Amino acid sequence: MHRSDRLPIGEVARRTGLSVSAIRFYEERELVTADRNSGGQRRFLRSDIRRLSFIQIAQQLGFSITQIGSLLKDLPENRTPTKRDWTRISKVFRKDLDARIATLERLRDRLDGCIGCGCLSLNNCALYNPDDSASRHGAGARFVLGDQPDV
Ligand code: FES
């Protein structure tokens, strides 16, 4: 590849909408790799623009830097995702998002029982008590009879 095909960090920042410091951060985490020119300045591949866009999308979807790094490392030769890669990875994202949405919906529904309650009871609160063992005693905060000490 011709050296002039390489982009300085400011140009990559302009094209991706990322700050220079964010790009340096991703470089430190080895999500992108820059060469150095004779003056020691970073030079990025054009494909790094797509790679950085991928990282931004994945972060917006709630994936950690570690997860994103491992997705990128799983690609042959650690390459930037192609259209085909993106389709495959999108399915992974979709599955993960569906699972997280389902968990959040369950938590939201349990939270409804806490509104106006405030007991934060380890025994009674559905947020602490995912099997909802207290619900058989009725809605709202209450002491679970089976947990009462013998008097
Ligand atoms: S605060 Fe959750 S049931 Fe009381």
GROMACS .gro file of N, CA and C and ligand atoms in nm:
model
  457
    1MET      N    1   0.084  -0.120   0.000
    1MET     CA    2   0.000   0.000   0.000
    1MET      C    3   0.088   0.125   0.000
    2HIS      N    4   0.049   0.220  -0.080
    2HIS     CA    5   0.125   0.344  -0.088
    2HIS      C    6   0.109   0.424   0.040
    3ARG      N    7   0.218   0.487   0.083
    3ARG     CA    8   0.213   0.562   0.211
    3ARG      C    9   0.109   0.673   0.210
    4SER      N   10   0.084   0.733   0.091
    4SER     CA   11  -0.012   0.843   0.087
    4SER      C   12  -0.155   0.794   0.107
    5ASP      N   13  -0.174   0.660   0.101
    5ASP     CA   14  -0.306   0.604   0.129
    5ASP      C   15  -0.335   0.604   0.279
    6ARG      N   16  -0.234   0.629   0.356
    6ARG     CA   17  -0.251   0.631   0.502
    6ARG      C   18  -0.301   0.767   0.547
    7LEU      N   19  -0.383   0.763   0.651
    7LEU     CA   20  -0.446   0.888   0.696
    7LEU      C   21  -0.392   0.931   0.832
    8PRO      N   22  -0.370   1.062   0.849
    8PRO     CA   23  -0.331   1.110   0.981
    8PRO      C   24  -0.450   1.103   1.078
    9ILE      N   25  -0.421   1.103   1.206
    9ILE     CA   26  -0.526   1.083   1.306
    9ILE      C   27  -0.634   1.192   1.299
   10GLY      N   28  -0.595   1.315   1.264
   10GLY     CA   29  -0.693   1.423   1.256
   10GLY      C   30  -0.796   1.397   1.145
   11GLU      N   31  -0.747   1.340   1.035
   11GLU     CA   32  -0.837   1.309   0.924
   11GLU      C   33  -0.933   1.195   0.963
   12VAL      N   34  -0.879   1.096   1.034
   12VAL     CA   35  -0.963   0.984   1.080
   12VAL      C   36  -1.068   1.037   1.178
   13ALA      N   37  -1.028   1.130   1.263
   13ALA     CA   38  -1.122   1.189   1.359
   13ALA      C   39  -1.232   1.262   1.284
   14ARG      N   40  -1.193   1.339   1.183
   14ARG     CA   41  -1.292   1.416   1.107
   14ARG      C   42  -1.392   1.323   1.038
   15ARG      N   43  -1.339   1.214   0.982
   15ARG     CA   44  -1.427   1.125   0.905
   15ARG      C   45  -1.515   1.036   0.991
   16THR      N   46  -1.472   1.010   1.113
   16THR     CA   47  -1.551   0.920   1.198
   16THR      C   48  -1.636   0.996   1.300
   17GLY      N   49  -1.605   1.124   1.322
   17GLY     CA   50  -1.675   1.200   1.425
   17GLY      C   51  -1.621   1.172   1.564
   18LEU      N   52  -1.514   1.095   1.572
   18LEU     CA   53  -1.453   1.065   1.702
   18LEU      C   54  -1.350   1.172   1.736
   19SER      N   55  -1.323   1.187   1.865
   19SER     CA   56  -1.215   1.277   1.906
   19SER      C   57  -1.082   1.204   1.884
   20VAL      N   58  -0.977   1.284   1.872
   20VAL     CA   59  -0.842   1.227   1.859
   20VAL      C   60  -0.811   1.141   1.982
   21SER      N   61  -0.852   1.187   2.099
   21SER     CA   62  -0.822   1.110   2.220
   21SER      C   63  -0.897   0.977   2.221
   22ALA      N   64  -1.018   0.975   2.166
   22ALA     CA   65  -1.093   0.847   2.159
   22ALA      C   66  -1.020   0.749   2.067
   23ILE      N   67  -0.969   0.800   1.956
   23ILE     CA   68  -0.898   0.712   1.862
   23ILE      C   69  -0.770   0.658   1.928
   24ARG      N   70  -0.701   0.745   2.002
   24ARG     CA   71  -0.580   0.698   2.074
   24ARG      C   72  -0.618   0.591   2.177
   25PHE      N   73  -0.732   0.612   2.241
   25PHE     CA   74  -0.780   0.514   2.340
   25PHE      C   75  -0.802   0.378   2.272
   26TYR      N   76  -0.869   0.378   2.156
   26TYR     CA   77  -0.894   0.251   2.085
   26TYR      C   78  -0.763   0.189   2.039
   27GLU      N   79  -0.668   0.273   2.005
   27GLU     CA   80  -0.537   0.220   1.965
   27GLU      C   81  -0.468   0.155   2.085
   28GLU      N   82  -0.476   0.221   2.200
   28GLU     CA   83  -0.416   0.162   2.322
   28GLU      C   84  -0.479   0.027   2.353
   29ARG      N   85  -0.609   0.014   2.328
   29ARG     CA   86  -0.679  -0.112   2.354
   29ARG      C   87  -0.664  -0.211   2.238
   30GLU      N   88  -0.583  -0.173   2.140
   30GLU     CA   89  -0.551  -0.259   2.025
   30GLU      C   90  -0.671  -0.293   1.938
   31LEU      N   91  -0.768  -0.201   1.934
   31LEU     CA   92  -0.882  -0.220   1.844
   31LEU      C   93  -0.849  -0.167   1.704
   32VAL      N   94  -0.759  -0.072   1.698
   32VAL     CA   95  -0.702  -0.026   1.570
   32VAL      C   96  -0.551  -0.017   1.589
   33THR      N   97  -0.480  -0.028   1.478
   33THR     CA   98  -0.334  -0.020   1.484
   33THR      C   99  -0.287   0.083   1.384
   34ALA      N  100  -0.205   0.175   1.429
   34ALA     CA  101  -0.152   0.277   1.340
   34ALA      C  102  -0.003   0.252   1.315
   35ASP      N  103   0.039   0.281   1.193
   35ASP     CA  104   0.183   0.286   1.164
   35ASP      C  105   0.232   0.424   1.204
   36ARG      N  106   0.361   0.440   1.205
   36ARG     CA  107   0.419   0.573   1.232
   36ARG      C  108   0.496   0.619   1.110
   37ASN      N  109   0.484   0.745   1.075
   37ASN     CA  110   0.564   0.797   0.965
   37ASN      C  111   0.703   0.835   1.019
   38SER      N  112   0.787   0.888   0.930
   38SER     CA  113   0.924   0.917   0.972
   38SER      C  114   0.928   1.020   1.085
   39GLY      N  115   0.824   1.103   1.093
   39GLY     CA  116   0.819   1.202   1.200
   39GLY      C  117   0.756   1.147   1.328
   40GLY      N  118   0.721   1.018   1.327
   40GLY     CA  119   0.663   0.956   1.446
   40GLY      C  120   0.513   0.978   1.459
   41GLN      N  121   0.450   1.036   1.355
   41GLN     CA  122   0.305   1.060   1.363
   41GLN      C  123   0.228   0.936   1.319
   42ARG      N  124   0.112   0.917   1.382
   42ARG     CA  125   0.029   0.800   1.350
   42ARG      C  126  -0.027   0.813   1.209
   43ARG      N  127  -0.031   0.697   1.141
   43ARG     CA  128  -0.094   0.689   1.009
   43ARG      C  129  -0.184   0.566   1.008
   44PHE      N  130  -0.311   0.589   0.972
   44PHE     CA  131  -0.410   0.482   0.975
   44PHE      C  132  -0.446   0.438   0.834
   45LEU      N  133  -0.490   0.314   0.823
   45LEU     CA  134  -0.544   0.263   0.696
   45LEU      C  135  -0.682   0.324   0.675
   46ARG      N  136  -0.721   0.337   0.548
   46ARG     CA  137  -0.857   0.385   0.519
   46ARG      C  138  -0.962   0.291   0.580
   47SER      N  139  -0.930   0.163   0.581
   47SER     CA  140  -1.025   0.065   0.636
   47SER      C  141  -1.048   0.086   0.786
   48ASP      N  142  -0.958   0.160   0.852
   48ASP     CA  143  -0.978   0.185   0.995
   48ASP      C  144  -1.099   0.275   1.020
   49ILE      N  145  -1.140   0.353   0.919
   49ILE     CA  146  -1.259   0.436   0.935
   49ILE      C  147  -1.379   0.344   0.956
   50ARG      N  148  -1.389   0.241   0.874
   50ARG     CA  149  -1.498   0.144   0.887
   50ARG      C  150  -1.487   0.068   1.020
   51ARG      N  151  -1.365   0.035   1.054
   51ARG     CA  152  -1.341  -0.037   1.180
   51ARG      C  153  -1.386   0.047   1.300
   52LEU      N  154  -1.353   0.174   1.297
   52LEU     CA  155  -1.393   0.263   1.406
   52LEU      C  156  -1.544   0.285   1.407
   53SER      N  157  -1.606   0.287   1.290
   53SER     CA  158  -1.753   0.298   1.284
   53SER      C  159  -1.816   0.176   1.348
   54PHE      N  160  -1.760   0.060   1.317
   54PHE     CA  161  -1.807  -0.065   1.377
   54PHE      C  162  -1.797  -0.058   1.529
   55ILE      N  163  -1.685  -0.009   1.579
   55ILE     CA  164  -1.664   0.001   1.724
   55ILE      C  165  -1.768   0.093   1.787
   56GLN      N  166  -1.795   0.205   1.722
   56GLN     CA  167  -1.895   0.299   1.776
   56GLN      C  168  -2.034   0.237   1.781
   57ILE      N  169  -2.071   0.167   1.674
   57ILE     CA  170  -2.203   0.102   1.671
   57ILE      C  171  -2.213  -0.002   1.782
   58ALA      N  172  -2.108  -0.083   1.793
   58ALA     CA  173  -2.109  -0.190   1.894
   58ALA      C  174  -2.118  -0.130   2.035
   59GLN      N  175  -2.049  -0.020   2.058
   59GLN     CA  176  -2.056   0.044   2.190
   59GLN      C  177  -2.196   0.100   2.217
   60GLN      N  178  -2.257   0.159   2.115
   60GLN     CA  179  -2.394   0.210   2.133
   60GLN      C  180  -2.490   0.097   2.166
   61LEU      N  181  -2.461  -0.022   2.116
   61LEU     CA  182  -2.547  -0.137   2.144
   61LEU      C  183  -2.517  -0.196   2.282
   62GLY      N  184  -2.419  -0.139   2.351
   62GLY     CA  185  -2.391  -0.180   2.488
   62GLY      C  186  -2.282  -0.284   2.503
   63PHE      N  187  -2.205  -0.309   2.398
   63PHE     CA  188  -2.098  -0.407   2.409
   63PHE      C  189  -1.973  -0.340   2.465
   64SER      N  190  -1.901  -0.417   2.546
   64SER     CA  191  -1.782  -0.361   2.610
   64SER      C  192  -1.665  -0.361   2.512
   65ILE      N  193  -1.564  -0.285   2.547
   65ILE     CA  194  -1.443  -0.280   2.465
   65ILE      C  195  -1.382  -0.420   2.453
   66THR      N  196  -1.386  -0.494   2.563
   66THR     CA  197  -1.330  -0.630   2.561
   66THR      C  198  -1.408  -0.718   2.464
   67GLN      N  199  -1.542  -0.709   2.469
   67GLN     CA  200  -1.624  -0.790   2.378
   67GLN      C  201  -1.598  -0.751   2.232
   68ILE      N  202  -1.590  -0.621   2.207
   68ILE     CA  203  -1.568  -0.574   2.070
   68ILE      C  204  -1.431  -0.620   2.021
   69GLY      N  205  -1.332  -0.609   2.109
   69GLY     CA  206  -1.197  -0.654   2.073
   69GLY      C  207  -1.195  -0.801   2.038
   70SER      N  208  -1.269  -0.881   2.113
   70SER     CA  209  -1.266  -1.024   2.084
   70SER      C  210  -1.343  -1.055   1.955
   71LEU      N  211  -1.449  -0.980   1.926
   71LEU     CA  212  -1.519  -0.998   1.798
   71LEU      C  213  -1.425  -0.966   1.681
   72LEU      N  214  -1.351  -0.857   1.694
   72LEU     CA  215  -1.260  -0.818   1.586
   72LEU      C  216  -1.146  -0.918   1.572
   73LYS      N  217  -1.098  -0.968   1.686
   73LYS     CA  218  -0.986  -1.063   1.680
   73LYS      C  219  -1.028  -1.197   1.620
   74ASP      N  220  -1.159  -1.227   1.632
   74ASP     CA  221  -1.209  -1.354   1.576
   74ASP      C  222  -1.216  -1.351   1.424
   75LEU      N  223  -1.209  -1.232   1.367
   75LEU     CA  224  -1.215  -1.223   1.221
   75LEU      C  225  -1.081  -1.268   1.163
   76PRO      N  226  -1.084  -1.336   1.047
   76PRO     CA  227  -0.958  -1.380   0.988
   76PRO      C  228  -0.861  -1.263   0.972
   77GLU      N  229  -0.738  -1.286   1.011
   77GLU     CA  230  -0.632  -1.184   1.003
   77GLU      C  231  -0.671  -1.056   1.075
   78ASN      N  232  -0.763  -1.071   1.171
   78ASN     CA  233  -0.798  -0.954   1.253
   78ASN      C  234  -0.846  -0.837   1.167
   79ARG      N  235  -0.914  -0.871   1.056
   79ARG     CA  236  -0.948  -0.767   0.960
   79ARG      C  237  -1.071  -0.685   1.002
   80THR      N  238  -1.091  -0.579   0.929
   80THR     CA  239  -1.211  -0.498   0.948
   80THR      C  240  -1.330  -0.578   0.897
   81PRO      N  241  -1.446  -0.573   0.966
   81PRO     CA  242  -1.560  -0.652   0.919
   81PRO      C  243  -1.602  -0.614   0.776
   82THR      N  244  -1.619  -0.717   0.694
   82THR     CA  245  -1.673  -0.699   0.559
   82THR      C  246  -1.826  -0.702   0.571
   83LYS      N  247  -1.893  -0.686   0.457
   83LYS     CA  248  -2.039  -0.691   0.457
   83LYS      C  249  -2.088  -0.826   0.512
   84ARG      N  250  -2.022  -0.933   0.467
   84ARG     CA  251  -2.062  -1.066   0.512
   84ARG      C  252  -2.035  -1.083   0.663
   85ASP      N  253  -1.918  -1.036   0.709
   85ASP     CA  254  -1.886  -1.042   0.853
   85ASP      C  255  -1.991  -0.965   0.932
   86TRP      N  256  -2.025  -0.847   0.880
   86TRP     CA  257  -2.119  -0.760   0.952
   86TRP      C  258  -2.255  -0.827   0.966
   87THR      N  259  -2.298  -0.896   0.862
   87THR     CA  260  -2.425  -0.969   0.868
   87THR      C  261  -2.420  -1.075   0.979
   88ARG      N  262  -2.311  -1.148   0.983
   88ARG     CA  263  -2.296  -1.254   1.084
   88ARG      C  264  -2.290  -1.193   1.225
   89ILE      N  265  -2.209  -1.088   1.241
   89ILE     CA  266  -2.194  -1.025   1.372
   89ILE      C  267  -2.325  -0.960   1.416
   90SER      N  268  -2.399  -0.903   1.320
   90SER     CA  269  -2.527  -0.840   1.353
   90SER      C  270  -2.622  -0.941   1.416
   91LYS      N  271  -2.617  -1.065   1.368
   91LYS     CA  272  -2.703  -1.169   1.426
   91LYS      C  273  -2.664  -1.197   1.571
   92VAL      N  274  -2.533  -1.195   1.598
   92VAL     CA  275  -2.485  -1.213   1.736
   92VAL      C  276  -2.535  -1.098   1.822
   93PHE      N  277  -2.524  -0.976   1.770
   93PHE     CA  278  -2.571  -0.858   1.842
   93PHE      C  279  -2.721  -0.868   1.869
   94ARG      N  280  -2.795  -0.909   1.767
   94ARG     CA  281  -2.940  -0.918   1.780
   94ARG      C  282  -2.979  -1.016   1.891
   95LYS      N  283  -2.914  -1.131   1.893
   95LYS     CA  284  -2.944  -1.234   1.992
   95LYS      C  285  -2.915  -1.181   2.133
   96ASP      N  286  -2.800  -1.116   2.147
   96ASP     CA  287  -2.761  -1.062   2.276
   96ASP      C  288  -2.858  -0.951   2.320
   97LEU      N  289  -2.896  -0.864   2.226
   97LEU     CA  290  -2.990  -0.756   2.257
   97LEU      C  291  -3.125  -0.812   2.299
   98ASP      N  292  -3.173  -0.914   2.227
   98ASP     CA  293  -3.301  -0.976   2.262
   98ASP      C  294  -3.298  -1.027   2.406
   99ALA      N  295  -3.187  -1.093   2.443
   99ALA     CA  296  -3.176  -1.147   2.578
   99ALA      C  297  -3.173  -1.035   2.681
  100ARG      N  298  -3.099  -0.927   2.650
  100ARG     CA  299  -3.093  -0.816   2.745
  100ARG      C  300  -3.227  -0.745   2.758
  101ILE      N  301  -3.297  -0.730   2.645
  101ILE     CA  302  -3.429  -0.666   2.648
  101ILE      C  303  -3.526  -0.749   2.733
  102ALA      N  304  -3.521  -0.882   2.716
  102ALA     CA  305  -3.610  -0.969   2.794
  102ALA      C  306  -3.580  -0.955   2.943
  103THR      N  307  -3.451  -0.950   2.979
  103THR     CA  308  -3.413  -0.933   3.120
  103THR      C  309  -3.463  -0.799   3.172
  104LEU      N  310  -3.445  -0.694   3.093
  104LEU     CA  311  -3.489  -0.560   3.136
  104LEU      C  312  -3.641  -0.553   3.149
  105GLU      N  313  -3.713  -0.620   3.060
  105GLU     CA  314  -3.859  -0.619   3.070
  105GLU      C  315  -3.904  -0.689   3.198
  106ARG      N  316  -3.838  -0.801   3.231
  106ARG     CA  317  -3.873  -0.871   3.356
  106ARG      C  318  -3.845  -0.781   3.476
  107LEU      N  319  -3.728  -0.713   3.474
  107LEU     CA  320  -3.694  -0.623   3.585
  107LEU      C  321  -3.793  -0.507   3.594
  108ARG      N  322  -3.831  -0.451   3.479
  108ARG     CA  323  -3.927  -0.340   3.477
  108ARG      C  324  -4.059  -0.385   3.539
  109ASP      N  325  -4.104  -0.505   3.501
  109ASP     CA  326  -4.232  -0.553   3.555
  109ASP      C  327  -4.223  -0.574   3.706
  110ARG      N  328  -4.107  -0.624   3.752
  110ARG     CA  329  -4.091  -0.643   3.897
  110ARG      C  330  -4.084  -0.509   3.968
  111LEU      N  331  -4.023  -0.411   3.901
  111LEU     CA  332  -4.011  -0.278   3.961
  111LEU      C  333  -4.148  -0.216   3.986
  112ASP      N  334  -4.245  -0.250   3.902
  112ASP     CA  335  -4.380  -0.196   3.921
  112ASP      C  336  -4.430  -0.225   4.062
  113GLY      N  337  -4.395  -0.343   4.115
  113GLY     CA  338  -4.439  -0.379   4.250
  113GLY      C  339  -4.369  -0.298   4.359
  114CYS      N  340  -4.258  -0.235   4.326
  114CYS     CA  341  -4.181  -0.157   4.424
  114CYS      C  342  -4.227  -0.013   4.432
  115ILE      N  343  -4.295   0.032   4.326
  115ILE     CA  344  -4.335   0.173   4.324
  115ILE      C  345  -4.435   0.198   4.436
  116GLY      N  346  -4.400   0.293   4.521
  116GLY     CA  347  -4.484   0.324   4.635
  116GLY      C  348  -4.459   0.231   4.753
  117CYS      N  349  -4.364   0.139   4.743
  117CYS     CA  350  -4.338   0.045   4.851
  117CYS      C  351  -4.216   0.089   4.934
  118GLY      N  352  -4.098   0.072   4.877
  118GLY     CA  353  -3.977   0.119   4.944
  118GLY      C  354  -3.924   0.025   5.050
  119CYS      N  355  -3.978  -0.098   5.062
  119CYS     CA  356  -3.930  -0.188   5.168
  119CYS      C  357  -3.787  -0.236   5.144
  120LEU      N  358  -3.750  -0.252   5.018
  120LEU     CA  359  -3.618  -0.306   4.980
  120LEU      C  360  -3.587  -0.433   5.059
  121SER      N  361  -3.688  -0.511   5.083
  121SER     CA  362  -3.674  -0.631   5.165
  121SER      C  363  -3.610  -0.745   5.086
  122LEU      N  364  -3.507  -0.802   5.145
  122LEU     CA  365  -3.442  -0.917   5.082
  122LEU      C  366  -3.540  -1.031   5.062
  123ASN      N  367  -3.633  -1.044   5.153
  123ASN     CA  368  -3.729  -1.155   5.146
  123ASN      C  369  -3.845  -1.127   5.053
  124ASN      N  370  -3.888  -1.003   5.050
  124ASN     CA  371  -4.015  -0.975   4.982
  124ASN      C  372  -4.004  -0.907   4.848
  125CYS      N  373  -3.901  -0.831   4.827
  125CYS     CA  374  -3.892  -0.752   4.705
  125CYS      C  375  -3.861  -0.841   4.586
  126ALA      N  376  -3.943  -0.830   4.483
  126ALA     CA  377  -3.926  -0.914   4.365
  126ALA      C  378  -3.794  -0.887   4.294
  127LEU      N  379  -3.736  -0.770   4.316
  127LEU     CA  380  -3.607  -0.742   4.251
  127LEU      C  381  -3.495  -0.822   4.316
  128TYR      N  382  -3.511  -0.851   4.446
  128TYR     CA  383  -3.413  -0.938   4.513
  128TYR      C  384  -3.454  -1.083   4.503
  129ASN      N  385  -3.580  -1.105   4.468
  129ASN     CA  386  -3.645  -1.234   4.486
  129ASN      C  387  -3.701  -1.280   4.351
  130PRO      N  388  -3.611  -1.316   4.259
  130PRO     CA  389  -3.655  -1.340   4.123
  130PRO      C  390  -3.758  -1.451   4.109
  131ASP      N  391  -3.761  -1.544   4.202
  131ASP     CA  392  -3.862  -1.651   4.192
  131ASP      C  393  -3.996  -1.607   4.248
  132ASP      N  394  -3.998  -1.485   4.303
  132ASP     CA  395  -4.122  -1.423   4.351
  132ASP      C  396  -4.194  -1.510   4.453
  133SER      N  397  -4.118  -1.565   4.547
  133SER     CA  398  -4.179  -1.655   4.644
  133SER      C  399  -4.277  -1.582   4.736
  134ALA      N  400  -4.262  -1.447   4.747
  134ALA     CA  401  -4.353  -1.372   4.834
  134ALA      C  402  -4.487  -1.345   4.767
  135SER      N  403  -4.493  -1.358   4.633
  135SER     CA  404  -4.616  -1.317   4.564
  135SER      C  405  -4.734  -1.406   4.600
  136ARG      N  406  -4.708  -1.528   4.645
  136ARG     CA  407  -4.821  -1.616   4.681
  136ARG      C  408  -4.893  -1.564   4.804
  137HIS      N  409  -4.828  -1.470   4.875
  137HIS     CA  410  -4.893  -1.409   4.992
  137HIS      C  411  -4.965  -1.281   4.956
  138GLY      N  412  -4.968  -1.247   4.827
  138GLY     CA  413  -5.038  -1.126   4.784
  138GLY      C  414  -4.941  -1.021   4.736
  139ALA      N  415  -4.999  -0.917   4.673
  139ALA     CA  416  -4.916  -0.811   4.617
  139ALA      C  417  -4.865  -0.718   4.728
  140GLY      N  418  -4.752  -0.652   4.701
  140GLY     CA  419  -4.699  -0.552   4.792
  140GLY      C  420  -4.604  -0.613   4.894
  141ALA      N  421  -4.549  -0.527   4.976
  141ALA     CA  422  -4.450  -0.573   5.074
  141ALA      C  423  -4.519  -0.643   5.190
  142ARG      N  424  -4.463  -0.756   5.230
  142ARG     CA  425  -4.520  -0.828   5.344
  142ARG      C  426  -4.412  -0.922   5.398
  143PHE      N  427  -4.429  -0.960   5.519
  143PHE     CA  428  -4.337  -1.054   5.579
  143PHE      C  429  -4.376  -1.195   5.536
  144VAL      N  430  -4.281  -1.273   5.494
  144VAL     CA  431  -4.312  -1.409   5.453
  144VAL      C  432  -4.325  -1.494   5.580
  145LEU      N  433  -4.445  -1.550   5.600
  145LEU     CA  434  -4.473  -1.621   5.726
  145LEU      C  435  -4.372  -1.729   5.755
  146GLY      N  436  -4.332  -1.801   5.651
  146GLY     CA  437  -4.237  -1.911   5.671
  146GLY      C  438  -4.102  -1.864   5.723
  147ASP      N  439  -4.071  -1.734   5.706
  147ASP     CA  440  -3.943  -1.681   5.750
  147ASP      C  441  -3.947  -1.628   5.894
  148GLN      N  442  -4.065  -1.631   5.956
  148GLN     CA  443  -4.075  -1.578   6.093
  148GLN      C  444  -4.001  -1.670   6.189
  149PRO      N  445  -3.925  -1.610   6.279
  149PRO     CA  446  -3.858  -1.693   6.378
  149PRO      C  447  -3.959  -1.756   6.475
  150ASP      N  448  -3.925  -1.874   6.525
  150ASP     CA  449  -4.013  -1.936   6.625
  150ASP      C  450  -4.009  -1.853   6.752
  151VAL      N  451  -4.124  -1.831   6.810
  151VAL     CA  452  -4.129  -1.748   6.932
  151VAL      C  453  -4.155  -1.836   7.053
  152FES     S1  454  -3.925  -0.224   4.741
  152FES    FE1  455  -3.957  -0.394   4.606
  152FES     S2  456  -4.134  -0.488   4.694
  152FES    FE2  457  -4.088  -0.328   4.835
   0.00000   0.00000   0.00000
